[in-house]
Amino acid sequence: MLRKYSMDEAYESDGAAFNYEYFTELTGLERKKVSEMIRWMEGNHYWVKHKNYSVGNSSNTYKLHPRLEGEFVGVVNFDVDECSLTKKLFAWRSSDTRVGVDKMCRQQLNTMKDSLRLNSEGIAYLENLYPEIKSLSRQEFITNIGIKTAELRRDISLIDIYKNEFYATRGVRGTRLYNSICNVPSRKLDYFKYLSLDGQPLQNTDVCESQLLLLAAKLQSAYKMYSGRTGHEIPADLKRFIQLPQERKCYAELARLIGKTFKSEQERSEFKEEAFGQLVYCPINKKQPTELAKAFKGEYPTAFSLLEKLKGTGKTDYKKLPIAMQAIEAKISVDYVYRTMYKEGRRSILTKHDSIICSNEEDLVRAEELLTDGYQRYSVTPMFKR
């Protein structure tokens, strides 16, 4: 629509918007119907009114609601037959206690509503940075302030918790569970320090190099499937690679293969994302392989051959591998660890993919015991970082 109506370039950089006239022309509906649709979309928080006299014929223009605009892509299960907006709306609006919602989503949603709060430091952080937040509802705050800065986009997860607005959703049973805590920055920014669970500081345990640990598990099972051999006959190069993430040495080894060194933790984090993308989340490129792909193939030929088989030959087949890895992760952390701890009466528990979040040391120790048991069922043993 931006291209169709040739909106001002400066305004275009501030975000896409369209007004009543544009929507009427786009849909071809009667004015009354258009008005009803706009009110319905605004009332259900799908978009928000945004006044700008420089655009179009009306001062009332509409922008995608920040709840959807600022949503992490990972929350959405994209499908070629459904637009991302539809998927995001479904994920958000299905996050309640209606019949049919995944039981563990409901349990985590209730835990957040009852027990997850900003502590005094977190409240002071938000109220000092955004004084308006005290007197406005969440919708009023977002509508009037807008998400125009990187800081506000970063803080939106804390703002939701400040306003006691939570979600927990799972696109398809057996895949990742996303909740409000998943969007709270905890690596580059230690925002967990602003939160409490049952009045206690958050404690969490992460599986070290979890994605590559899951890859090791997949490669091991794939070798057995394709070769029909037992684990004792696994080739030496594949055995060496499978051992790396179990010792928290995989990313260091991948960096060594291409002579990469790190001057900061940020460089290391960026390399981890880049390395995983080049090895797993990409199609096979035999004509122009990356430096890492060539080095990996030379050092771990059996592992690389299995990677090619698992990725397939279609243009989008490679996506099936990370999805399958996420399914294993969810089966362990959500369907086994979380379910078991909840049945044991440990109710102040939340999941953040491979991470388990608790309010006390005893629950944290139990989580690591169960995570170890869960991963060992896939013939790998995890290490943990707290």
XYZ file of N, CA and C in Angstrom, residues 1 44 110 137 159 282 292 314 333 347:
30
model
N 0.827 -1.202 0.000
C 0.000 0.000 0.000
C 0.863 1.254 0.000
N -10.519 -4.553 18.867
C -9.866 -5.815 19.203
C -8.345 -5.715 19.178
N -1.703 -19.104 34.134
C -2.184 -18.882 35.492
C -1.036 -18.576 36.453
N -3.647 3.412 30.961
C -3.780 1.970 30.763
C -2.728 1.540 29.739
N 6.722 -3.861 30.193
C 5.505 -3.050 30.287
C 4.280 -3.947 30.406
N 19.676 -23.270 6.759
C 19.966 -22.789 5.404
C 19.895 -23.975 4.464
N 32.631 -21.868 6.516
C 32.364 -22.785 7.613
C 31.893 -24.138 7.107
N 14.744 -30.071 -1.604
C 13.837 -28.985 -1.964
C 14.310 -27.643 -1.431
N 11.552 -30.258 27.530
C 11.402 -29.195 28.531
C 9.955 -28.951 28.944
N 4.552 -25.586 41.473
C 3.697 -24.792 40.601
C 4.338 -23.482 40.128
